[in-house]
PDB file of N, CA and C in Angstrom:
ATOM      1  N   UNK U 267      74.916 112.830  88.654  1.00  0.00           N
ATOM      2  CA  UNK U 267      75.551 112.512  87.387  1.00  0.00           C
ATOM      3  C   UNK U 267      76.989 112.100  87.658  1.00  0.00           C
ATOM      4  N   UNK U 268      77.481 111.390  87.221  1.00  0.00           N
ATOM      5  CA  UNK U 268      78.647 110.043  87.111  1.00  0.00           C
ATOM      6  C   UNK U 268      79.326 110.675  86.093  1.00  0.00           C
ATOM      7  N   UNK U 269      80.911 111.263  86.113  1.00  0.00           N
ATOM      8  CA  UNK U 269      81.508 111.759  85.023  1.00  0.00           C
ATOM      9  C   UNK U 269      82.553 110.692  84.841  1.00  0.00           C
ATOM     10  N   UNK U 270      83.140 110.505  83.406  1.00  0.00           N
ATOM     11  CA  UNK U 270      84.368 109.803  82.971  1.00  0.00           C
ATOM     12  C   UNK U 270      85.049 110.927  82.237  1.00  0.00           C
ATOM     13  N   UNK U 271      86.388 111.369  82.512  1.00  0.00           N
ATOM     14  CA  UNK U 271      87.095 111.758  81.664  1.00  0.00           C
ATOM     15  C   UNK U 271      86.962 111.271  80.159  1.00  0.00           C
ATOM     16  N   UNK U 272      86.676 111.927  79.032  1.00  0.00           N
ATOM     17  CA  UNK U 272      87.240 110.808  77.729  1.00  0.00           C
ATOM     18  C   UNK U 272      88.135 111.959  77.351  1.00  0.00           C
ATOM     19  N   UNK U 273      88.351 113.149  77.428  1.00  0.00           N
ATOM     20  CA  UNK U 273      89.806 113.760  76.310  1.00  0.00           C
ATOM     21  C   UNK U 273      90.065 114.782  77.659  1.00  0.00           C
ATOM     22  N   UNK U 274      91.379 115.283  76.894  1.00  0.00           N
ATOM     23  CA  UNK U 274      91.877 116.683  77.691  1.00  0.00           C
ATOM     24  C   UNK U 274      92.652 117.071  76.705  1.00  0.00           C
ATOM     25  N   UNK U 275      92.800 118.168  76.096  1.00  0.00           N
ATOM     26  CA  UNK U 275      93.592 119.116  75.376  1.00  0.00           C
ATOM     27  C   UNK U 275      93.594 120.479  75.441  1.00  0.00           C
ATOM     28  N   UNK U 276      95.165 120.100  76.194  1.00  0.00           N
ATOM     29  CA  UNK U 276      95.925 121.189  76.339  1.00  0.00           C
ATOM     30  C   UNK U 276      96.549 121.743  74.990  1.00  0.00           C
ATOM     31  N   UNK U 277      96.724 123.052  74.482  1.00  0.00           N
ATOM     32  CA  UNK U 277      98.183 124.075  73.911  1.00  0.00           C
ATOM     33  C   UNK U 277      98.121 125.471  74.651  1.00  0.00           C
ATOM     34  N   UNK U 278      99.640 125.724  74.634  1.00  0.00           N
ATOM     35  CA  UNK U 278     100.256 126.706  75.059  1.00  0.00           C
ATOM     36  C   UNK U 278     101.001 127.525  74.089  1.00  0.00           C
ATOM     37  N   UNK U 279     101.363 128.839  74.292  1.00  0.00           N
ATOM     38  CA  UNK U 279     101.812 129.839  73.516  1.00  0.00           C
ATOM     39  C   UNK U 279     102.973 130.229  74.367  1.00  0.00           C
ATOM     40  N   UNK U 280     103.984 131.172  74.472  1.00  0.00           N
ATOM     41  CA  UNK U 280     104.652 132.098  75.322  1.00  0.00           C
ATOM     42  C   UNK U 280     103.904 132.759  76.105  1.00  0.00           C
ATOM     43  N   UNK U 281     102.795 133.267  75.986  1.00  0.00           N
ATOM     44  CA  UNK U 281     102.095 134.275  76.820  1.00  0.00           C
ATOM     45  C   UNK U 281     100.609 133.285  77.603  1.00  0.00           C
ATOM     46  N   UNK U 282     100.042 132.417  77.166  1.00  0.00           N
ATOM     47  CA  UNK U 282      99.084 131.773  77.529  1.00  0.00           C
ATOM     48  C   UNK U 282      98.993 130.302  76.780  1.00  0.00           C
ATOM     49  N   UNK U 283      97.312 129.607  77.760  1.00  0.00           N
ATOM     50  CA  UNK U 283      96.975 128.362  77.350  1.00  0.00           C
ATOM     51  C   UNK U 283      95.100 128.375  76.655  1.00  0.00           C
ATOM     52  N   UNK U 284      95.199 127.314  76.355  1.00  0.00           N
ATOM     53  CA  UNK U 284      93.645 127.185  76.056  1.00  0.00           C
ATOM     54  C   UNK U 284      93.343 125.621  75.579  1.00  0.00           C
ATOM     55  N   UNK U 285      92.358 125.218  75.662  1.00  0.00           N
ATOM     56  CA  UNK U 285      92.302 123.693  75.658  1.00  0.00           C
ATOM     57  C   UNK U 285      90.637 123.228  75.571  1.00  0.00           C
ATOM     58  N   UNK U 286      90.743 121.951  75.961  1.00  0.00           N
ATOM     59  CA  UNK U 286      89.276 121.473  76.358  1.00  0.00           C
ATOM     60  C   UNK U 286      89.182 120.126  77.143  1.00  0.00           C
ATOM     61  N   UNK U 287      88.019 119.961  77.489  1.00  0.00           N
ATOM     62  CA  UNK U 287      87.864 118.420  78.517  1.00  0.00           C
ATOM     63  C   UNK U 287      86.858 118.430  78.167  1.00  0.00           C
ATOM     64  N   UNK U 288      86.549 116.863  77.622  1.00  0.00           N
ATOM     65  CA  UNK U 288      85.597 116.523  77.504  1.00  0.00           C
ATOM     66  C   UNK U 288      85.556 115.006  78.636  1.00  0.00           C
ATOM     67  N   UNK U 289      84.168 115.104  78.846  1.00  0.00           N
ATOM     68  CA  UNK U 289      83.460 114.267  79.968  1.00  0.00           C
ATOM     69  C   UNK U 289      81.995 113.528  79.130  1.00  0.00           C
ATOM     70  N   UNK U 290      82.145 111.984  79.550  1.00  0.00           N
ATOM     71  CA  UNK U 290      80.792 110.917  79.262  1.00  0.00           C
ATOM     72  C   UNK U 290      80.342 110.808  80.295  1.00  0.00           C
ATOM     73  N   UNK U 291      79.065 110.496  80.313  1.00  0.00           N
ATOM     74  CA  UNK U 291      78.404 109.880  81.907  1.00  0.00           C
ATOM     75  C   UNK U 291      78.754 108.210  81.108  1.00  0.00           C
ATOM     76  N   UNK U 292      79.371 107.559  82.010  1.00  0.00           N
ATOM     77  CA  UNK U 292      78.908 105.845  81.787  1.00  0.00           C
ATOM     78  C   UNK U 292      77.794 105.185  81.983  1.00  0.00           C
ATOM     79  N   UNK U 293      76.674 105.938  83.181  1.00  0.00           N
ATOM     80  CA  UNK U 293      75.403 105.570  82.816  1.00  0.00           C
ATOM     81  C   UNK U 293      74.251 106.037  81.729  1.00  0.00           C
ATOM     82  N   UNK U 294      74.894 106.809  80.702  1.00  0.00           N
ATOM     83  CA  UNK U 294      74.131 107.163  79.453  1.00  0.00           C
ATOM     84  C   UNK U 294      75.168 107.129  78.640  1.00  0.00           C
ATOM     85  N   UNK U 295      75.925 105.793  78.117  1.00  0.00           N
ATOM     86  CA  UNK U 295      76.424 106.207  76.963  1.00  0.00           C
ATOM     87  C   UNK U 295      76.275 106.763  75.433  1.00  0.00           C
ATOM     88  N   UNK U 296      75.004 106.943  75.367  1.00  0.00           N
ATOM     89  CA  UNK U 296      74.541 107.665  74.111  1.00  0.00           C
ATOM     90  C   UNK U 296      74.316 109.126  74.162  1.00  0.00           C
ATOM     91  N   UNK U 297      74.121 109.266  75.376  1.00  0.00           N
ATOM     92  CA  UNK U 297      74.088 111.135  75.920  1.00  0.00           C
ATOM     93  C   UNK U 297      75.336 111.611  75.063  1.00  0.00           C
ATOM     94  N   UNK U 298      75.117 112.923  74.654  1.00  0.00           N
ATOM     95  CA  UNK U 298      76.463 113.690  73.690  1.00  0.00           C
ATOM     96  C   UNK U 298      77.028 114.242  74.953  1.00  0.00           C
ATOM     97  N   UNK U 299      78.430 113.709  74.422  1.00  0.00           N
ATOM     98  CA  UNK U 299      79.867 114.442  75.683  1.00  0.00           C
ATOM     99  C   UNK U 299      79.600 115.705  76.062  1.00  0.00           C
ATOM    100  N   UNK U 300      80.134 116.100  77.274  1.00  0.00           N
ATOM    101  CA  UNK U 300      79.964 117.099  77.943  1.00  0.00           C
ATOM    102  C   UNK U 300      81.151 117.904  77.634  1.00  0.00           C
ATOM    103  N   UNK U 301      81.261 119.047  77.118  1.00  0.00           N
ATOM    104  CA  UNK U 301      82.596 119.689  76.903  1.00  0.00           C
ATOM    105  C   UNK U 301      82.616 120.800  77.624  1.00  0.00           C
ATOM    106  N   UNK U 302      83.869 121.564  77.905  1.00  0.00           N
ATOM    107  CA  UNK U 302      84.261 122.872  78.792  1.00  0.00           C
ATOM    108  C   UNK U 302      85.658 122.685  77.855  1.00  0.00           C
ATOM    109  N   UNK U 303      85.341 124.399  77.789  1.00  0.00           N
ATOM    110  CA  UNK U 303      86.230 125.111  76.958  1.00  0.00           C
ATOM    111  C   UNK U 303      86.874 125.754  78.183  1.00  0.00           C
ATOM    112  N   UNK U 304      88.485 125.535  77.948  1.00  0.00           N
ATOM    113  CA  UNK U 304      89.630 126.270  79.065  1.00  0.00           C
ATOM    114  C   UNK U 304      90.311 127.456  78.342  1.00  0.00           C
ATOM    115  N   UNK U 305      90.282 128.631  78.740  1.00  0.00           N
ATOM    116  CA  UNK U 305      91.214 129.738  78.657  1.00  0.00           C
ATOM    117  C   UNK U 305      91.793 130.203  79.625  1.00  0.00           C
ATOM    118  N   UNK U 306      93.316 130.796  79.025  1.00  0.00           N
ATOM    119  CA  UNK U 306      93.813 131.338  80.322  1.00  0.00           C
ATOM    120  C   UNK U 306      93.479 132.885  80.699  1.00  0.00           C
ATOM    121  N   UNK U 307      93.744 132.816  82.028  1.00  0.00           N
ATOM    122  CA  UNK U 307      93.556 134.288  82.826  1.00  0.00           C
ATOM    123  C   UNK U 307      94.784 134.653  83.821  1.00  0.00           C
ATOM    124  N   UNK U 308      94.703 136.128  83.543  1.00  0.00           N
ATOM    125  CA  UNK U 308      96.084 137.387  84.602  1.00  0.00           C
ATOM    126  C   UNK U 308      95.896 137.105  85.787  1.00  0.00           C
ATOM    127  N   UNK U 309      94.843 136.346  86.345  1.00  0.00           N
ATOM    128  CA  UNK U 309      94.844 136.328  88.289  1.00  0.00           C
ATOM    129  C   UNK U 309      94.297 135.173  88.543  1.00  0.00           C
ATOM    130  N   UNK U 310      94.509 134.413  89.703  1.00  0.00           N
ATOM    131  CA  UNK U 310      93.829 133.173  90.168  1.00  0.00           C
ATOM    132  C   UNK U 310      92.405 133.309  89.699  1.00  0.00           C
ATOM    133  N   UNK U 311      91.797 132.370  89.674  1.00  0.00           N
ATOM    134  CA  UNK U 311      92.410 130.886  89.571  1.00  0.00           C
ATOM    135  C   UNK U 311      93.684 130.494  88.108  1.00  0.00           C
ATOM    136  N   UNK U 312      93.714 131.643  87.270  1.00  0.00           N
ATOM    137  CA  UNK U 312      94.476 131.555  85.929  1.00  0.00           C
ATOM    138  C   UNK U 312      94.023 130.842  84.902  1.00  0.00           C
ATOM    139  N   UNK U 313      92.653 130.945  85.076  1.00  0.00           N
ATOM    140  CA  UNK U 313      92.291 129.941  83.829  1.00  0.00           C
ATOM    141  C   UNK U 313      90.313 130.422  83.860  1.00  0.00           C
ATOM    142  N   UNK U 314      89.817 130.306  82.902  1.00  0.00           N
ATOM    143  CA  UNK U 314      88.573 131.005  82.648  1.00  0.00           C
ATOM    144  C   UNK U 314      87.910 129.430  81.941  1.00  0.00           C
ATOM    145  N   UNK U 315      86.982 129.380  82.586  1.00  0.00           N
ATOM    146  CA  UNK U 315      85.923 127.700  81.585  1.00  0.00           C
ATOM    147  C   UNK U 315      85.016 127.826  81.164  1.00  0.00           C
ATOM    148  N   UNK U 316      84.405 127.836  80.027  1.00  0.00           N
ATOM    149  CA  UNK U 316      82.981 127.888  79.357  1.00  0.00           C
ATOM    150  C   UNK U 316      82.818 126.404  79.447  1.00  0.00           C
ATOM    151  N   UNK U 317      81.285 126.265  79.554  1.00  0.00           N
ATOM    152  CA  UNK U 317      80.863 125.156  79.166  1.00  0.00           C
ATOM    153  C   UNK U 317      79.999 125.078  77.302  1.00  0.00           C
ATOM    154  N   UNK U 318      80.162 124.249  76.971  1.00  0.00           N
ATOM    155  CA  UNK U 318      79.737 124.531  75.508  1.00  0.00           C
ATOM    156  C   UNK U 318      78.232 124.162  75.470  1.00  0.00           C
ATOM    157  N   UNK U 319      77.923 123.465  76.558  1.00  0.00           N
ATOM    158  CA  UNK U 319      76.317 123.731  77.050  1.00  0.00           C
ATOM    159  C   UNK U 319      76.001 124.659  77.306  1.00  0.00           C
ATOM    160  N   UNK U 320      75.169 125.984  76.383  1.00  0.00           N
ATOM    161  CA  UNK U 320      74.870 127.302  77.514  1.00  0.00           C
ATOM    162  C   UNK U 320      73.791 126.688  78.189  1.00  0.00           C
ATOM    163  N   UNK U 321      73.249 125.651  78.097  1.00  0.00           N
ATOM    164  CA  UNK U 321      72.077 125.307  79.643  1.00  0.00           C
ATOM    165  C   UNK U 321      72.999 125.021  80.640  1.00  0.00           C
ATOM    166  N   UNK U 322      74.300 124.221  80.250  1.00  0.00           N
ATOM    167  CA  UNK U 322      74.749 123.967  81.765  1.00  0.00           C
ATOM    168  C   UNK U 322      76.286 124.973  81.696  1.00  0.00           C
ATOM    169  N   UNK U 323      75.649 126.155  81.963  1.00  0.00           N
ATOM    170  CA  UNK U 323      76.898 126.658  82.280  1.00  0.00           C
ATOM    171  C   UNK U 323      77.451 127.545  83.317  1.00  0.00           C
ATOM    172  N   UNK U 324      76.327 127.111  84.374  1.00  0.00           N
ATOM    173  CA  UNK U 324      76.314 127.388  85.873  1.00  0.00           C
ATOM    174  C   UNK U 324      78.021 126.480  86.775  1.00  0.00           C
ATOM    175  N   UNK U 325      78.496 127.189  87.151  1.00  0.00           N
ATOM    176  CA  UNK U 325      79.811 126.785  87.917  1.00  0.00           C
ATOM    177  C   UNK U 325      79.607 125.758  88.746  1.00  0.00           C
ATOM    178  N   UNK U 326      77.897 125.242  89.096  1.00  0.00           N
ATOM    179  CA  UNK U 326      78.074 124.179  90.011  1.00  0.00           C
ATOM    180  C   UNK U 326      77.830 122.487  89.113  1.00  0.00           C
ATOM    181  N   UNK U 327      77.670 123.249  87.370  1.00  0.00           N
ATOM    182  CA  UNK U 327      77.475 122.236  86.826  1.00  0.00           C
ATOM    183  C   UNK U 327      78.470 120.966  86.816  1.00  0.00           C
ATOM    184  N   UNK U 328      77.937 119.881  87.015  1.00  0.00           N
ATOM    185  CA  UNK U 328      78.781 118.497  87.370  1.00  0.00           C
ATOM    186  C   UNK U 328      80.247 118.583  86.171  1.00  0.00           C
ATOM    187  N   UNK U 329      80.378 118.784  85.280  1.00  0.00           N
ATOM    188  CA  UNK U 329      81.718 119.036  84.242  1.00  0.00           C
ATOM    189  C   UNK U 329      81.973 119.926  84.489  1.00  0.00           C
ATOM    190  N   UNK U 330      81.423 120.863  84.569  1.00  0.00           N
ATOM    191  CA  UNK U 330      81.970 122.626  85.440  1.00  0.00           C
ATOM    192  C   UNK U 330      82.873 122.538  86.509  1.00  0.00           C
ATOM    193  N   UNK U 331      82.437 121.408  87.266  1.00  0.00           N
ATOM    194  CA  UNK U 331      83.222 121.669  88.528  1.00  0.00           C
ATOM    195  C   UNK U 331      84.162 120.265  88.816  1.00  0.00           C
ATOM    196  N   UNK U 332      84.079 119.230  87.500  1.00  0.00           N
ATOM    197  CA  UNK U 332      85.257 118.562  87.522  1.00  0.00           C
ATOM    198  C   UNK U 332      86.182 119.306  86.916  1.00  0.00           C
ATOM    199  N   UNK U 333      85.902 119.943  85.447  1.00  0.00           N
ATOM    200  CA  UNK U 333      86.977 120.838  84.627  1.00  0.00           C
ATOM    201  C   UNK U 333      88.073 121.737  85.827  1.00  0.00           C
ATOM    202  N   UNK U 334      87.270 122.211  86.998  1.00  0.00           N
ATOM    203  CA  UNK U 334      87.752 123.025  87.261  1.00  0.00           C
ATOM    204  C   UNK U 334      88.541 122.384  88.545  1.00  0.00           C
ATOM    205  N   UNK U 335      88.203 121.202  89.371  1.00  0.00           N
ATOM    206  CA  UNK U 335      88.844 120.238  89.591  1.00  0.00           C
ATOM    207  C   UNK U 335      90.433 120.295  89.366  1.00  0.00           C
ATOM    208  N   UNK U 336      90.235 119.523  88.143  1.00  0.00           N
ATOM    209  CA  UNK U 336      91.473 119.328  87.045  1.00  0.00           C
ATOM    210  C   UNK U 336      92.521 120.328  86.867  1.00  0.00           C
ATOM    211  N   UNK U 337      91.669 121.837  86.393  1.00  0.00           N
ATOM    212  CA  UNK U 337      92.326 122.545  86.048  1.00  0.00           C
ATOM    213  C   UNK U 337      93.585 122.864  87.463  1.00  0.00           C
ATOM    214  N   UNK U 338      92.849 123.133  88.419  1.00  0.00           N
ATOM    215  CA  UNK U 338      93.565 123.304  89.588  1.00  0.00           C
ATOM    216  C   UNK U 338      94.563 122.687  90.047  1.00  0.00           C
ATOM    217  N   UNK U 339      94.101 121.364  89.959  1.00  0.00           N
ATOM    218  CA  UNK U 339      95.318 120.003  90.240  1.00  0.00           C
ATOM    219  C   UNK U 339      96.678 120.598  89.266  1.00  0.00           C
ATOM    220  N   UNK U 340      96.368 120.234  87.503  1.00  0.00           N
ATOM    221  CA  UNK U 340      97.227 120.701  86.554  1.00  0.00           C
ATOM    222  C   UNK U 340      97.904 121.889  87.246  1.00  0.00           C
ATOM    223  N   UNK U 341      97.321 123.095  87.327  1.00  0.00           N
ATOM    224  CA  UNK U 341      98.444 124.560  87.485  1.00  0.00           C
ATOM    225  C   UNK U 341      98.883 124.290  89.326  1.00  0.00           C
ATOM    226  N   UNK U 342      98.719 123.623  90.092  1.00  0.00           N
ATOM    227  CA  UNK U 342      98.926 123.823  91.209  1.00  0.00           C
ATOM    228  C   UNK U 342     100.719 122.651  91.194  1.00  0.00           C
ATOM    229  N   UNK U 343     100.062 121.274  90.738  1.00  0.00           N
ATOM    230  CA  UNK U 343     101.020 120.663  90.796  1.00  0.00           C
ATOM    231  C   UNK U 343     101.720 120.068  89.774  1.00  0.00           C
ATOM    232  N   UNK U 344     101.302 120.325  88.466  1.00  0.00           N
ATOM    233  CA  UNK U 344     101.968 119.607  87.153  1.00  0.00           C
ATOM    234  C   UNK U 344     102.063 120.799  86.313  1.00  0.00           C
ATOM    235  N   UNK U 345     102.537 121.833  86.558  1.00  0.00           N
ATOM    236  CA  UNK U 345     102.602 123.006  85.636  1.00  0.00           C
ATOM    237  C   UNK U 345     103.349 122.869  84.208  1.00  0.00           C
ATOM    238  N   UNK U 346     104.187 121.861  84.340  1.00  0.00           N
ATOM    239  CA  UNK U 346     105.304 121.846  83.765  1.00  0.00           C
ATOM    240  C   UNK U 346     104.509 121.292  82.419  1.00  0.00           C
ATOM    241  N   UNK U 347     103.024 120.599  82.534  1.00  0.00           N
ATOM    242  CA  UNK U 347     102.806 119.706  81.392  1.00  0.00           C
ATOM    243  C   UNK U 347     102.260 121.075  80.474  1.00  0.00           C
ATOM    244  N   UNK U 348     101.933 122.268  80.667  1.00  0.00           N
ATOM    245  CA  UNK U 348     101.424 123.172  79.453  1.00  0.00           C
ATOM    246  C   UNK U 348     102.718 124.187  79.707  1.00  0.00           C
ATOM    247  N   UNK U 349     104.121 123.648  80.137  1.00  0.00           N
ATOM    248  CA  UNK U 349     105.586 124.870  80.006  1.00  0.00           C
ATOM    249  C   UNK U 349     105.404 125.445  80.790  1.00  0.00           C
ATOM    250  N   UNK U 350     105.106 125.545  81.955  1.00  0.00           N
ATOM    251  CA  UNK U 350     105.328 126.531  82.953  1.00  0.00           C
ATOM    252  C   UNK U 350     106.043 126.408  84.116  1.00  0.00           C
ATOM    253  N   UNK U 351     105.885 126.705  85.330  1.00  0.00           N
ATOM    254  CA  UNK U 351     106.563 126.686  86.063  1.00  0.00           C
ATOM    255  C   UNK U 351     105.371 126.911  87.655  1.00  0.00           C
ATOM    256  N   UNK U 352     105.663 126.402  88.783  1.00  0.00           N
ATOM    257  CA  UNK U 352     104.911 127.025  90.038  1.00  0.00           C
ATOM    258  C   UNK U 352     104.204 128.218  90.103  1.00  0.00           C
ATOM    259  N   UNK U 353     105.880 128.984  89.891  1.00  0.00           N
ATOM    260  CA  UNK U 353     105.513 130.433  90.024  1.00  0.00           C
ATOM    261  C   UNK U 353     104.849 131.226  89.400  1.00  0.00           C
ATOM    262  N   UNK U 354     104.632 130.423  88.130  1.00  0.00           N
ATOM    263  CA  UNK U 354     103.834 131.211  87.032  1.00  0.00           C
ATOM    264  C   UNK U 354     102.303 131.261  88.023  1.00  0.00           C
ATOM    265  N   UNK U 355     102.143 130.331  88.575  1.00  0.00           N
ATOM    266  CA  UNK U 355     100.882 130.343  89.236  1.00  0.00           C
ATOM    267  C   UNK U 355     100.531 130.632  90.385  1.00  0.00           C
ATOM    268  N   UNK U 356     101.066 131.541  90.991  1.00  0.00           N
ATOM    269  CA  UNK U 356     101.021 131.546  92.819  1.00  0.00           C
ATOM    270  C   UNK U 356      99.546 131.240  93.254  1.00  0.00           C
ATOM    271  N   UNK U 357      99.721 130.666  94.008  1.00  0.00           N
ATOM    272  CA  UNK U 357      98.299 130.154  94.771  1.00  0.00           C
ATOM    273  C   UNK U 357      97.988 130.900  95.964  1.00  0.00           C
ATOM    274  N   UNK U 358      97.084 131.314  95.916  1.00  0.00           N
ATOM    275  CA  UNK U 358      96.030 132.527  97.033  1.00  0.00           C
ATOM    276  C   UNK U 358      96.093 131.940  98.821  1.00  0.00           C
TER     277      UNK U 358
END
């Protein structure tokens, strides 16, 4: 399966984040978007993902494991886009 980004939404609070990504396959554009729900978490990785598929909501699922992709990239090297900082995130 072939993912395209189509959304990402991020918000943040003082104390945490929560958001979503949604993903199209381009070879089924009529297939309904793939969504993963982002919350934050107290310890690495700092962030918790549901998929809103409970069939696909195995961690090796193909949006499962771009979401989480992403998420990583975001808190590792662009912290700053949901207010944070590096350190907020120490990496293991």
């Amino acid at each position: 399966m072939r993912l395209q980004l189509l959304s990402m939404t991020l918000a943040y609070d003082d104390a945490r984040f929560f958001g979503s990504v949604i993903f199209t396959n381009p070879d089924q554009p009529d297939e309904k978007p793939a969504v993963v729900f982002i919350d934050h978490a107290d310890e690495p990785p700092w962030f918790r993902l549901t998929n809103a598929n409970p069939d696909a909501h195995h961690p090796e699922a193909p949006e499962m494991v771009e979401a989480d992709r992403i998420m990583r990239f975001l808190l590792r090297y662009a912290p700053e886009r949901i207010g944070r900082a590096a350190a907020d995130f120490p990496q293991p």
